[in-house]
CSV table of C-alpha atoms and ligand atoms in Angstrom, one decimal:
chain,number,residue,atom,x,y,z
A,16,MET,CA,-41.2,-11.1,15.8
A,17,ILE,CA,-38.8,-9.2,13.7
A,18,MET,CA,-37.3,-10.3,10.4
A,19,LEU,CA,-33.8,-9.2,9.8
A,20,HIS,CA,-31.8,-9.7,6.6
A,21,ILE,CA,-28.2,-10.1,7.6
A,22,ASN,CA,-25.4,-10.9,5.1
A,23,GLY,CA,-27.9,-12.3,2.6
A,24,SER,CA,-29.7,-14.5,5.1
A,25,ALA,CA,-33.2,-13.9,6.6
A,26,HIS,CA,-33.5,-14.3,10.4
A,27,LYS,CA,-36.9,-14.5,12.1
A,28,LEU,CA,-36.2,-13.3,15.6
A,29,HIS,CA,-38.3,-13.2,18.7
A,30,ILE,CA,-36.6,-10.2,20.3
A,31,PRO,CA,-37.7,-6.9,21.8
A,32,ALA,CA,-38.1,-4.3,19.0
A,33,ASP,CA,-35.8,-1.9,20.9
A,34,MET,CA,-33.0,-4.4,21.3
A,35,PRO,CA,-29.8,-2.8,19.9
A,36,LEU,CA,-28.6,-4.4,16.7
A,37,LEU,CA,-25.2,-5.0,18.4
A,38,TRP,CA,-26.9,-7.2,21.0
A,39,VAL,CA,-28.8,-9.1,18.3
A,40,LEU,CA,-25.7,-9.8,16.3
A,41,ARG,CA,-23.4,-10.7,19.2
A,42,ASP,CA,-25.6,-12.2,21.8
A,43,VAL,CA,-28.6,-13.7,19.8
A,44,LEU,CA,-26.8,-14.7,16.6
A,45,GLY,CA,-23.3,-15.2,17.9
A,46,MET,CA,-21.7,-13.0,15.3
A,47,THR,CA,-18.9,-11.5,17.4
A,48,GLY,CA,-17.0,-9.8,14.6
A,49,THR,CA,-18.8,-6.6,15.3
A,50,LYS,CA,-17.4,-5.2,18.5
A,51,PHE,CA,-18.8,-3.5,21.6
A,52,GLY,CA,-16.8,-0.4,22.6
A,53,CYS,CA,-18.6,2.5,24.1
A,54,GLY,CA,-22.2,1.5,23.6
A,55,MET,CA,-23.1,5.2,23.0
A,56,GLY,CA,-22.4,5.8,19.4
A,57,LEU,CA,-19.1,7.4,20.1
A,58,CYS,CA,-16.3,5.1,19.1
A,59,GLY,CA,-17.3,3.3,15.9
A,60,ALA,CA,-16.3,-0.2,17.0
A,61,CYS,CA,-19.8,-1.5,16.3
A,62,THR,CA,-20.1,-0.1,12.8
A,63,ILE,CA,-22.2,-2.2,10.4
A,64,HIS,CA,-23.9,-1.3,7.1
A,65,ILE,CA,-27.6,-0.9,6.7
A,66,ASP,CA,-28.5,-0.6,3.1
A,67,GLY,CA,-24.9,0.3,2.5
A,68,GLN,CA,-24.7,3.1,5.0
A,69,PRO,CA,-22.3,2.8,7.9
A,70,THR,CA,-24.3,2.6,11.1
A,71,ARG,CA,-23.5,2.3,14.8
A,72,ALA,CA,-25.2,-1.0,15.8
A,73,CYS,CA,-25.0,-0.1,19.5
A,74,ILE,CA,-27.5,2.7,19.2
A,75,THR,CA,-29.7,1.3,16.4
A,76,PRO,CA,-32.8,-0.6,17.5
A,77,ALA,CA,-33.5,-3.9,15.7
A,78,SER,CA,-36.8,-2.5,14.5
A,79,ALA,CA,-35.0,0.2,12.6
A,80,ALA,CA,-33.4,-2.4,10.4
A,81,ALA,CA,-36.4,-4.5,9.6
A,82,GLY,CA,-36.8,-4.9,5.9
A,83,LYS,CA,-33.4,-3.5,5.2
A,84,GLN,CA,-30.1,-5.2,4.2
A,85,ILE,CA,-27.6,-5.5,7.0
A,86,THR,CA,-24.0,-6.2,6.3
A,87,THR,CA,-21.4,-7.0,8.9
A,88,ILE,CA,-17.7,-7.6,9.0
A,89,GLU,CA,-18.3,-11.3,8.5
A,90,ALA,CA,-19.5,-10.6,4.9
A,91,ILE,CA,-17.9,-7.3,3.9
A,92,GLY,CA,-15.2,-9.2,2.0
A,93,ALA,CA,-17.8,-10.4,-0.4
A,94,THR,CA,-18.4,-6.9,-1.7
A,95,PRO,CA,-16.1,-5.3,-4.2
A,96,ALA,CA,-15.1,-2.4,-2.1
A,97,GLY,CA,-14.8,-4.5,1.1
A,98,LYS,CA,-12.6,-7.0,-0.7
A,99,LYS,CA,-10.2,-4.2,-1.8
A,100,ILE,CA,-10.2,-2.7,1.7
A,101,GLN,CA,-9.4,-6.0,3.3
A,102,LEU,CA,-6.6,-6.8,0.9
A,103,ALA,CA,-5.1,-3.3,1.5
A,104,TRP,CA,-5.4,-3.8,5.3
A,105,LEU,CA,-3.5,-7.1,5.0
A,106,ALA,CA,-0.9,-5.6,2.7
A,107,LEU,CA,-0.1,-2.7,5.0
A,108,ASP,CA,-0.5,-4.7,8.2
A,109,VAL,CA,-3.0,-2.1,9.6
A,110,PRO,CA,-4.2,-3.5,12.9
A,111,GLN,CA,-2.4,-3.3,16.1
A,112,CYS,CA,-4.6,-4.8,18.9
A,113,GLY,CA,-7.3,-5.2,16.4
A,114,TYR,CA,-10.3,-4.2,18.6
A,115,CYS,CA,-11.4,-1.2,16.5
A,116,GLN,CA,-10.6,-2.7,13.2
A,117,SER,CA,-14.0,-4.3,12.3
A,118,GLY,CA,-15.5,-0.8,12.6
A,119,GLN,CA,-12.6,0.8,10.7
A,120,ILE,CA,-13.0,-1.6,7.8
A,121,MET,CA,-16.8,-1.2,7.7
A,122,SER,CA,-16.5,2.6,7.5
A,123,ALA,CA,-13.7,2.4,5.0
A,124,SER,CA,-15.6,0.0,2.8
A,125,ALA,CA,-18.7,2.2,2.8
A,126,LEU,CA,-16.5,5.2,1.8
A,127,LEU,CA,-14.9,3.3,-1.1
A,128,ALA,CA,-18.2,1.9,-2.3
A,129,GLY,CA,-19.5,5.5,-2.7
A,130,ASN,CA,-16.3,7.3,-3.6
A,131,ARG,CA,-13.8,5.5,-5.7
A,132,LYS,CA,-11.1,8.1,-5.4
A,133,PRO,CA,-11.4,9.6,-1.9
A,134,THR,CA,-9.3,12.7,-1.0
A,135,ASP,CA,-7.7,13.1,2.4
A,136,ALA,CA,-10.6,15.3,3.4
A,137,ASP,CA,-13.1,12.6,2.3
A,138,ILE,CA,-11.2,10.0,4.3
A,139,ASP,CA,-11.1,12.3,7.4
A,140,ASN,CA,-14.8,12.9,7.1
A,141,ALA,CA,-15.7,9.2,6.6
A,142,MET,CA,-13.4,7.9,9.3
A,143,ALA,CA,-13.7,10.6,12.0
A,144,GLY,CA,-16.1,8.6,14.1
A,145,ASN,CA,-13.9,5.5,14.3
A,146,ILE,CA,-11.6,5.8,17.3
A,147,CYS,CA,-8.4,3.7,17.6
A,148,ARG,CA,-6.7,3.7,20.9
A,149,CYS,CA,-3.6,2.1,19.3
A,150,GLY,CA,-3.3,5.0,16.9
A,151,THR,CA,-3.4,3.2,13.6
A,152,TYR,CA,-4.8,6.2,11.8
A,153,VAL,CA,-1.8,6.7,9.5
A,154,ARG,CA,-2.0,3.1,8.2
A,155,VAL,CA,-5.8,3.2,8.0
A,156,ARG,CA,-5.5,6.2,5.7
A,157,ALA,CA,-2.7,4.6,3.6
A,158,ALA,CA,-4.7,1.4,3.2
A,159,ILE,CA,-7.8,3.3,2.0
A,160,LYS,CA,-5.6,5.0,-0.5
A,161,GLN,CA,-4.0,1.8,-1.6
A,162,ALA,CA,-7.4,0.2,-2.0
A,163,ALA,CA,-8.6,3.1,-4.1
A,164,GLY,CA,-5.5,3.1,-6.2
A,165,VAL,CA,-4.7,6.7,-5.1
A,166,THR,CA,-1.1,7.6,-5.3
A,167,THR,CA,0.7,8.0,-2.0
A,168,THR,CA,4.0,9.2,-3.6
A,169,GLY,CA,5.9,11.2,-1.1
A,170,VAL,CA,5.1,9.1,2.0
A,171,PRO,CA,6.9,5.9,1.1
A,172,ASP,CA,7.3,5.0,4.8
A,173,ILE,CA,3.6,4.9,5.1
A,174,VAL,CA,3.1,3.0,2.0
A,175,THR,CA,5.5,0.3,2.9
A,176,GLY,CA,4.6,0.2,6.5
A,177,THR,CA,8.1,0.3,7.8
A,178,GLU,CA,9.0,-0.8,11.3
A,179,ALA,CA,8.8,2.8,12.5
A,180,LEU,CA,5.0,2.8,11.9
A,181,LYS,CA,4.2,-0.6,13.2
B,223,FES,S1,-19.8,0.6,20.6
B,223,FES,FE1,-21.1,1.6,19.1
B,223,FES,S2,-20.1,3.5,18.7
B,223,FES,FE2,-19.0,2.6,20.4
B,224,FES,S1,-5.9,-1.4,16.6
B,224,FES,FE1,-6.1,-1.3,18.8
B,224,FES,S2,-7.8,0.1,19.1
B,224,FES,FE2,-7.4,0.2,17.0
């Protein structure tokens, strides 16, 4: 038996200790907001937070999260940084197909929670592991800056999300 604390709730689970957290979330608990992409820690689609740190759920065994606080996309909007990120995502209409976006938002929220005024380099470092096949990277960066209140003067097309960037 493993006790996992997910989004503020305790779950007593009879699962193998080495079951990936992604499996636990999606298949055992039915929390499908966290996505399966590569299953190898390479794409970022499955990003969750463990004690506030962005973590790839597909390569993290359930036992590694026992006694820690797990946060998923379903609850990130309840955190101050996550709320700002989600509002900016909506304002700039960031997603295209949407598949990678849970992971993008989780990584961006962790960045903003630890760094209130991230630079371009900070954003690049934090988001480098989140792959988007639709190429929403420009809007992702603009939304992180908007959430942080960092000026984006000089790139008004990015800020306003004009048709050319949708
Ligand atoms: S599904 Fe976990 S990193 Fe790709
Ligand atoms: S929005 Fe389609 S993969 Fe990122």
